[in-house]
Amino acid sequence: MSYKVAVLAGDGIGPEVTAEAVKVLKATGVAIEFEEALVGGIAYDSTGNPLPPTTLDLCKSADAVLFGAIGGPKWDNVQPVTLRPEIGALLPLRSELNLYANVRPAKTLKPLLKASPLKGAEGMIDLVVMRELTGGIYFGQPRERQGDKAIDTCVYSRFEVERIAKQAFAIARQRRHEIVSVDKANVLETSRLWREVVTEMATANPDVKVTHMLVDNCAMQLIRNPKQFDVILTENMFGDILSDEASMVTGSLGLLPSASLSDAKGGKLFGLYEPIHGSAPDIAGQQRANPLAAILSAAMMLQYTFGDLTNSARIEVAVEAALNASLRTADIFEKGTRLVSTKEMGDAVVAQLK
Ligand code: NAD
């Protein structure tokens, strides 16, 4: 059986890092059919639309989407704003593909142990933030200005909590079987509903240990003792903030992958996989970008959509081995290591795979 992956490389360093991720996927030997499509500024330039209907159709017909990055100064002033790459492509992709679960691992890679900005955060951090992506205060209505008053509305329904919690349980089962559900149940009604639903699901799934933590405490615990976490499950805005905090605990933007997941399709979890960094226009086209976040996003695709834990782990091990061999792109270069290009880093991962 062959899988179909839509490849949306996008703008800036997107094409450079995505090419390396595709190269590594091919080297695993997994049967994947890749199909490329335009997205972002490059799509706007050639079609007038940052998310052409053909691109969306391809994504809908694929098993998974491999996404690079989009946007850049060239398109910052496009009018109307709804045609700017980030607004006209990223947001509709999330809603059209129903990508309601954002998964962001924060894992220390052994050779970069010292990169954490936290003094004393010695040892390996290996956690996942599971953020609800299509509900809560970012989407609730009304959202309006009334003179000197402004209103945002936070709304959650039982089914929205249930479906993301279900994904969190599934991911916890592939890891250490522990979930910390984060809310603000001492103040917010939506958080009380959240806690109620997660508690019911915990009773029904006793193989996973579930605890609850208030968001302010969680922000502190991520700095104090990030090793205590396995899966952090939380709503949209808390997840937005905590996932950035958690990812920086490991210390390097060019190394962090992510997945945005929807429901299972034909028995497979549909998802869009992308590095957390942007299109880095300052280094685009120079072969200076670190492709490891894109490569690790491809590993997440194998893990979550294709359930291929073996090849996913093989890629992770190969990435660590390339770093252990002291190869570094410019962003993580330090004295005593060897500076390599984007392509050379991809080649090194492929060599380690073999
Ligand atoms: P950015 O992540 O693109 O860059 C921030 C800094 O990190 C830059 O100095 C860049 O050179 C560096 N950097 C980022 N990725 C790197 C990599 N793989 N290797 C080495 N260095 C790397 O963030 P920004 O500068 O705020 O945004 C640039 C553009 O990207 C903007 O148009 C923004 O809207 C867009 N953006 C897109 C996405 C996305 O497509 N999902 C996400 C964030 C930002």
Short mmCIF file of C-alpha atoms and ligand atoms in Angstrom, two decimals:
data_model
loop_
_atom_site.label_atom_id
_atom_site.label_comp_id
_atom_site.label_asym_id
_atom_site.label_seq_id
_atom_site.Cartn_x
_atom_site.Cartn_y
_atom_site.Cartn_z
CA MET A 1 0.00 0.00 0.00
CA SER A 2 1.25 3.46 -0.85
CA TYR A 3 0.46 6.65 1.09
CA LYS A 4 -0.27 9.96 -0.59
CA VAL A 5 1.37 13.06 0.88
CA ALA A 6 0.63 16.60 -0.29
CA VAL A 7 3.81 18.67 -0.22
CA LEU A 8 3.23 22.40 0.32
CA ALA A 9 6.71 23.91 0.53
CA GLY A 10 5.62 27.59 0.48
CA ASP A 11 7.92 30.60 0.74
CA GLY A 12 11.35 31.64 2.05
CA ILE A 13 13.25 28.69 3.51
CA GLY A 14 10.11 26.50 3.15
CA PRO A 15 11.25 24.85 -0.12
CA GLU A 16 14.82 24.32 1.15
CA VAL A 17 13.86 22.56 4.40
CA THR A 18 10.92 20.65 2.87
CA ALA A 19 13.19 19.20 0.14
CA GLU A 20 15.36 17.69 2.88
CA ALA A 21 12.34 16.27 4.72
CA VAL A 22 11.10 14.62 1.50
CA LYS A 23 14.59 13.26 0.84
CA VAL A 24 14.70 11.69 4.31
CA LEU A 25 11.19 10.21 3.95
CA LYS A 26 12.23 8.65 0.64
CA ALA A 27 15.35 7.20 2.28
CA THR A 28 13.24 5.35 4.89
CA GLY A 29 11.84 3.18 2.09
CA VAL A 30 8.23 3.80 3.20
CA ALA A 31 5.99 3.72 0.11
CA ILE A 32 4.85 7.33 -0.24
CA GLU A 33 3.59 9.13 -3.31
CA PHE A 34 4.46 12.85 -3.07
CA GLU A 35 2.43 15.50 -4.85
CA GLU A 36 3.46 19.15 -4.74
CA ALA A 37 1.17 22.19 -4.71
CA LEU A 38 1.49 25.94 -4.39
CA VAL A 39 0.71 27.75 -1.14
CA GLY A 40 1.45 31.18 0.38
CA GLY A 41 3.09 34.13 -1.35
CA ILE A 42 4.31 32.08 -4.28
CA ALA A 43 0.74 30.87 -4.88
CA TYR A 44 -0.56 34.44 -4.61
CA ASP A 45 2.01 35.62 -7.17
CA SER A 46 1.08 33.00 -9.72
CA THR A 47 -2.68 32.61 -9.15
CA GLY A 48 -3.82 35.65 -7.11
CA ASN A 49 -4.82 33.31 -4.27
CA PRO A 50 -2.52 32.15 -1.42
CA LEU A 51 -4.58 28.97 -1.12
CA PRO A 52 -5.68 27.98 -4.63
CA PRO A 53 -8.65 25.57 -4.76
CA THR A 54 -6.46 22.93 -6.47
CA THR A 55 -4.11 23.00 -3.46
CA LEU A 56 -6.98 22.58 -1.02
CA ASP A 57 -8.42 19.74 -3.12
CA LEU A 58 -5.05 17.98 -3.14
CA CYS A 59 -4.80 18.27 0.66
CA LYS A 60 -8.30 16.85 1.04
CA SER A 61 -7.45 13.87 -1.16
CA ALA A 62 -4.13 13.15 0.59
CA ASP A 63 -3.43 11.05 3.69
CA ALA A 64 -1.30 13.84 5.15
CA VAL A 65 0.17 17.26 4.35
CA LEU A 66 3.84 18.19 4.66
CA PHE A 67 4.02 21.96 5.02
CA GLY A 68 7.08 24.23 4.86
CA ALA A 69 6.45 27.85 5.80
CA ILE A 70 4.75 30.82 4.20
CA GLY A 71 4.85 34.60 4.16
CA GLY A 72 7.52 37.26 3.94
CA PRO A 73 7.95 41.03 3.54
CA LYS A 74 7.03 40.88 -0.15
CA TRP A 75 3.42 40.06 0.79
CA ASP A 76 3.07 41.99 4.06
CA ASN A 77 1.08 44.77 2.39
CA VAL A 78 -1.13 42.73 0.08
CA GLN A 79 -4.68 44.08 0.04
CA PRO A 80 -7.21 42.98 1.09
CA VAL A 81 -5.53 41.44 4.15
CA THR A 82 -7.49 38.24 3.58
CA LEU A 83 -5.17 37.57 0.62
CA ARG A 84 -2.00 37.75 2.74
CA PRO A 85 -0.38 34.32 2.96
CA GLU A 86 -0.75 33.78 6.73
CA ILE A 87 -4.40 34.91 6.85
CA GLY A 88 -5.47 33.72 3.42
CA ALA A 89 -3.81 30.30 3.56
CA LEU A 90 -2.93 29.12 7.09
CA LEU A 91 -6.24 29.90 8.81
CA PRO A 92 -8.50 28.51 6.04
CA LEU A 93 -6.29 25.40 5.78
CA ARG A 94 -6.85 24.76 9.49
CA SER A 95 -10.61 25.25 9.30
CA GLU A 96 -11.17 23.55 5.91
CA LEU A 97 -9.15 20.51 6.97
CA ASN A 98 -10.69 20.56 10.48
CA LEU A 99 -7.27 20.55 12.14
CA TYR A 100 -8.48 20.93 15.71
CA ALA A 101 -5.58 19.30 17.57
CA ASN A 102 -2.17 20.95 17.56
CA VAL A 103 0.60 18.70 18.80
CA ARG A 104 3.93 20.23 19.73
CA PRO A 105 6.64 18.03 21.18
CA ALA A 106 9.41 19.64 23.18
CA LYS A 107 12.22 17.17 23.41
CA THR A 108 15.85 17.71 24.27
CA LEU A 109 18.21 16.17 21.77
CA LYS A 110 21.18 14.78 23.71
CA PRO A 111 23.91 16.53 21.67
CA LEU A 112 22.19 19.88 22.32
CA LEU A 113 21.55 19.39 26.03
CA LYS A 114 23.30 22.64 26.85
CA ALA A 115 21.09 24.70 24.50
CA SER A 116 18.31 25.04 27.10
CA PRO A 117 18.14 28.61 28.43
CA LEU A 118 17.17 27.16 31.82
CA LYS A 119 20.11 26.91 34.15
CA GLY A 120 19.87 23.66 36.02
CA ALA A 121 17.39 22.07 33.59
CA GLU A 122 19.89 19.26 33.31
CA GLY A 123 18.65 16.05 31.81
CA MET A 124 16.24 15.20 29.08
CA ILE A 125 12.95 16.98 28.62
CA ASP A 126 10.43 14.99 26.62
CA LEU A 127 6.90 16.36 26.62
CA VAL A 128 4.09 17.10 24.21
CA VAL A 129 1.69 20.03 24.34
CA MET A 130 -1.69 19.13 22.92
CA ARG A 131 -3.49 22.39 22.10
CA GLU A 132 -7.12 22.71 21.01
CA LEU A 133 -6.84 24.75 17.80
CA THR A 134 -10.27 25.67 16.46
CA GLY A 135 -12.33 26.77 19.48
CA GLY A 136 -12.21 28.94 22.61
CA ILE A 137 -11.64 32.66 22.82
CA TYR A 138 -9.96 32.93 19.39
CA PHE A 139 -13.19 31.94 17.67
CA GLY A 140 -16.08 32.77 20.06
CA GLN A 141 -18.69 35.38 19.15
CA PRO A 142 -19.32 38.19 19.81
CA ARG A 143 -15.89 39.63 19.24
CA GLU A 144 -16.31 43.34 18.90
CA ARG A 145 -15.45 46.87 19.89
CA GLN A 146 -18.19 48.99 21.53
CA GLY A 147 -16.61 52.41 21.84
CA ASP A 148 -14.25 52.21 24.80
CA LYS A 149 -15.31 48.66 25.52
CA ALA A 150 -14.00 45.53 23.76
CA ILE A 151 -15.46 42.04 23.93
CA ASP A 152 -13.99 38.60 23.26
CA THR A 153 -16.00 35.49 24.01
CA CYS A 154 -14.72 32.12 25.16
CA VAL A 155 -16.97 29.23 24.18
CA TYR A 156 -16.39 25.48 24.42
CA SER A 157 -18.82 22.66 23.79
CA ARG A 158 -18.58 19.18 25.24
CA PHE A 159 -17.81 17.60 21.84
CA GLU A 160 -14.86 19.93 21.27
CA VAL A 161 -13.31 18.92 24.58
CA GLU A 162 -14.09 15.25 24.03
CA ARG A 163 -12.48 15.03 20.59
CA ILE A 164 -9.21 16.68 21.58
CA ALA A 165 -9.05 14.73 24.84
CA LYS A 166 -9.54 11.54 22.83
CA GLN A 167 -6.49 12.43 20.73
CA ALA A 168 -4.51 13.23 23.88
CA PHE A 169 -5.31 9.78 25.31
CA ALA A 170 -4.18 8.16 22.05
CA ILE A 171 -0.90 10.09 22.09
CA ALA A 172 -0.33 9.40 25.80
CA ARG A 173 -0.67 5.69 24.99
CA GLN A 174 2.22 5.98 22.53
CA ARG A 175 4.27 7.61 25.32
CA ARG A 176 4.36 7.39 29.14
CA HIS A 177 0.56 7.18 29.66
CA GLU A 178 0.32 10.45 31.59
CA ILE A 179 -1.80 13.52 30.89
CA VAL A 180 -1.83 16.82 32.76
CA SER A 181 -4.99 18.66 31.76
CA VAL A 182 -4.49 22.40 32.12
CA ASP A 183 -7.33 24.85 32.76
CA LYS A 184 -8.41 27.79 34.90
CA ALA A 185 -11.29 25.97 36.59
CA ASN A 186 -11.09 28.17 39.70
CA VAL A 187 -12.35 31.11 37.62
CA LEU A 188 -13.73 30.18 34.18
CA GLU A 189 -16.94 28.30 33.40
CA THR A 190 -15.46 26.92 30.13
CA SER A 191 -12.61 25.51 32.22
CA ARG A 192 -15.06 23.86 34.63
CA LEU A 193 -16.75 22.15 31.65
CA TRP A 194 -13.29 21.20 30.32
CA ARG A 195 -12.31 19.63 33.66
CA GLU A 196 -15.65 17.83 34.00
CA VAL A 197 -15.36 16.22 30.55
CA VAL A 198 -11.68 15.27 30.95
CA THR A 199 -12.43 13.76 34.39
CA GLU A 200 -15.22 11.61 32.91
CA MET A 201 -12.90 10.44 30.14
CA ALA A 202 -10.17 9.67 32.66
CA THR A 203 -12.57 7.38 34.53
CA ALA A 204 -13.38 5.60 31.28
CA ASN A 205 -9.67 5.26 30.34
CA PRO A 206 -7.96 4.12 33.54
CA ASP A 207 -4.78 2.99 31.75
CA VAL A 208 -3.79 6.66 31.39
CA LYS A 209 -3.00 8.68 34.51
CA VAL A 210 -4.78 12.04 34.38
CA THR A 211 -4.17 14.99 36.69
CA HIS A 212 -5.37 18.59 36.51
CA MET A 213 -3.31 21.75 36.85
CA LEU A 214 -4.21 25.42 36.79
CA VAL A 215 -2.63 27.29 33.88
CA ASP A 216 -0.70 29.77 36.04
CA ASN A 217 0.86 26.91 37.99
CA CYS A 218 1.66 25.08 34.73
CA ALA A 219 3.50 28.12 33.35
CA MET A 220 5.62 28.06 36.49
CA GLN A 221 6.14 24.27 36.56
CA LEU A 222 7.39 24.30 32.95
CA ILE A 223 10.30 26.43 34.13
CA ARG A 224 10.71 24.83 37.57
CA ASN A 225 10.57 21.16 36.57
CA PRO A 226 9.69 20.51 32.90
CA LYS A 227 10.66 16.84 33.23
CA GLN A 228 7.49 16.11 35.22
CA PHE A 229 5.32 16.42 32.07
CA ASP A 230 4.43 13.79 29.49
CA VAL A 231 1.31 15.11 27.68
CA ILE A 232 -0.10 18.55 28.50
CA LEU A 233 -3.69 18.83 27.27
CA THR A 234 -5.16 22.29 27.07
CA GLU A 235 -7.48 24.75 25.34
CA ASN A 236 -6.60 27.14 22.54
CA MET A 237 -5.23 30.28 24.20
CA PHE A 238 -3.52 28.53 27.13
CA GLY A 239 -1.98 26.11 24.60
CA ASP A 240 -0.78 28.94 22.39
CA ILE A 241 1.21 30.39 25.25
CA LEU A 242 2.33 27.16 26.96
CA SER A 243 3.47 25.49 23.72
CA ASP A 244 5.79 28.41 22.96
CA GLU A 245 7.10 28.35 26.50
CA ALA A 246 7.61 24.57 26.45
CA SER A 247 9.29 24.54 23.07
CA MET A 248 11.84 27.15 24.06
CA VAL A 249 12.81 25.10 27.11
CA THR A 250 14.74 22.91 24.67
CA GLY A 251 16.48 25.97 23.25
CA SER A 252 16.38 25.78 19.47
CA LEU A 253 13.74 27.02 17.01
CA GLY A 254 15.19 25.23 13.98
CA LEU A 255 14.71 21.85 15.65
CA LEU A 256 11.07 21.91 16.65
CA PRO A 257 8.40 20.04 14.68
CA SER A 258 4.62 20.13 14.99
CA ALA A 259 1.48 18.37 13.85
CA SER A 260 -2.06 19.64 13.45
CA LEU A 261 -4.43 16.71 13.51
CA SER A 262 -8.00 16.09 12.44
CA ASP A 263 -10.19 13.00 12.71
CA ALA A 264 -9.18 9.62 11.37
CA LYS A 265 -9.80 9.18 7.64
CA GLY A 266 -9.89 5.64 6.27
CA GLY A 267 -8.44 4.39 9.56
CA LYS A 268 -5.57 6.91 9.48
CA LEU A 269 -5.27 10.09 11.53
CA PHE A 270 -5.26 12.97 9.02
CA GLY A 271 -2.70 15.65 9.80
CA LEU A 272 -0.68 18.61 8.60
CA TYR A 273 2.97 18.48 9.65
CA GLU A 274 5.22 21.53 9.75
CA PRO A 275 8.22 23.00 11.53
CA ILE A 276 7.22 25.61 14.12
CA HIS A 277 9.50 28.23 12.60
CA GLY A 278 8.44 30.65 9.86
CA SER A 279 9.81 31.35 6.39
CA ALA A 280 12.97 33.10 7.70
CA PRO A 281 13.29 35.56 4.78
CA ASP A 282 16.62 36.79 6.20
CA ILE A 283 18.36 33.52 5.29
CA ALA A 284 16.14 32.25 2.45
CA GLY A 285 17.83 30.85 -0.66
CA GLN A 286 21.24 30.69 1.03
CA GLN A 287 21.26 27.05 2.16
CA ARG A 288 21.73 28.27 5.74
CA ALA A 289 18.43 27.03 7.19
CA ASN A 290 18.33 24.17 9.65
CA PRO A 291 16.21 21.42 8.07
CA LEU A 292 15.92 19.31 11.23
CA ALA A 293 12.55 20.72 12.36
CA ALA A 294 11.10 19.86 8.95
CA ILE A 295 12.73 16.41 9.04
CA LEU A 296 11.37 15.77 12.55
CA SER A 297 7.92 16.91 11.34
CA ALA A 298 8.16 14.17 8.72
CA ALA A 299 8.97 11.72 11.53
CA MET A 300 5.80 12.87 13.33
CA MET A 301 3.84 12.15 10.14
CA LEU A 302 5.07 8.57 10.15
CA GLN A 303 4.22 8.25 13.83
CA TYR A 304 0.76 9.81 13.96
CA THR A 305 -0.78 9.37 10.50
CA PHE A 306 0.87 6.16 9.40
CA GLY A 307 1.35 4.56 12.85
CA ASP A 308 4.87 3.63 11.72
CA LEU A 309 6.70 4.02 15.02
CA THR A 310 9.74 2.11 13.74
CA ASN A 311 10.59 4.44 10.86
CA SER A 312 9.64 7.50 12.89
CA ALA A 313 12.12 6.46 15.59
CA ARG A 314 14.72 5.67 12.92
CA ILE A 315 14.55 9.28 11.69
CA GLU A 316 14.85 10.65 15.23
CA VAL A 317 17.87 8.45 15.91
CA ALA A 318 19.46 9.51 12.60
CA VAL A 319 18.97 13.20 13.48
CA GLU A 320 20.67 12.70 16.83
CA ALA A 321 23.48 10.77 15.16
CA ALA A 322 24.09 13.60 12.68
CA LEU A 323 24.32 16.02 15.60
CA ASN A 324 26.52 13.60 17.52
CA ALA A 325 28.85 13.65 14.52
CA SER A 326 29.24 17.37 15.36
CA LEU A 327 27.49 18.63 12.23
CA ARG A 328 25.74 21.96 12.75
CA THR A 329 23.85 24.42 10.60
CA ALA A 330 24.62 28.09 11.31
CA ASP A 331 21.82 28.58 13.87
CA ILE A 332 23.24 25.96 16.26
CA PHE A 333 26.91 26.27 15.34
CA GLU A 334 29.39 26.33 18.20
CA LYS A 335 33.16 26.17 18.42
CA GLY A 336 34.52 22.71 17.75
CA THR A 337 31.64 21.65 15.50
CA ARG A 338 31.49 21.55 11.68
CA LEU A 339 29.35 24.08 9.83
CA VAL A 340 27.17 22.47 7.16
CA SER A 341 24.55 23.66 4.66
CA THR A 342 20.85 22.76 4.66
CA LYS A 343 21.45 20.10 2.03
CA GLU A 344 24.53 18.69 3.77
CA MET A 345 22.55 18.29 6.99
CA GLY A 346 19.78 16.46 5.07
CA ASP A 347 22.41 14.24 3.41
CA ALA A 348 23.95 13.48 6.82
CA VAL A 349 20.58 12.35 8.21
CA VAL A 350 20.06 10.15 5.14
CA ALA A 351 23.55 8.67 5.57
CA GLN A 352 22.84 7.91 9.24
CA LEU A 353 19.51 6.28 8.29
CA LYS A 354 21.33 3.88 6.07
P1 NAD B 1 10.91 32.99 11.58
O1 NAD B 1 10.67 31.76 12.39
O2 NAD B 1 10.74 32.87 10.13
O3 NAD B 1 12.39 33.54 11.88
C1 NAD B 1 12.82 33.99 13.16
C2 NAD B 1 14.36 33.89 13.24
O4 NAD B 1 14.73 32.52 13.33
C3 NAD B 1 15.06 34.43 11.98
O5 NAD B 1 16.26 35.04 12.37
C4 NAD B 1 15.36 33.20 11.16
O6 NAD B 1 16.50 33.32 10.33
C5 NAD B 1 15.56 32.14 12.25
N1 NAD B 1 15.13 30.82 11.79
C6 NAD B 1 13.84 30.39 11.65
N2 NAD B 1 13.82 29.14 11.18
C7 NAD B 1 15.11 28.75 11.05
C8 NAD B 1 15.74 27.57 10.60
N3 NAD B 1 15.04 26.48 10.21
N4 NAD B 1 17.08 27.53 10.57
C9 NAD B 1 17.81 28.57 10.97
N5 NAD B 1 17.28 29.73 11.40
C10 NAD B 1 15.94 29.83 11.44
O7 NAD B 1 9.93 34.10 12.18
P2 NAD B 1 9.65 35.59 11.66
O8 NAD B 1 10.90 36.23 11.21
O9 NAD B 1 8.86 36.22 12.74
O10 NAD B 1 8.68 35.42 10.41
C11 NAD B 1 9.11 35.42 9.05
C12 NAD B 1 7.90 35.16 8.16
O11 NAD B 1 7.40 33.84 8.43
C13 NAD B 1 6.73 36.11 8.41
O12 NAD B 1 6.16 36.45 7.18
C14 NAD B 1 5.77 35.28 9.25
O13 NAD B 1 4.45 35.70 9.13
C15 NAD B 1 5.99 33.91 8.67
N6 NAD B 1 5.62 32.79 9.57
C16 NAD B 1 5.03 31.73 8.97
C17 NAD B 1 4.71 30.63 9.74
C18 NAD B 1 4.10 29.45 9.05
O14 NAD B 1 4.16 29.35 7.84
N7 NAD B 1 3.50 28.51 9.78
C19 NAD B 1 4.99 30.61 11.11
C20 NAD B 1 5.62 31.71 11.68
C21 NAD B 1 5.94 32.82 10.89
#
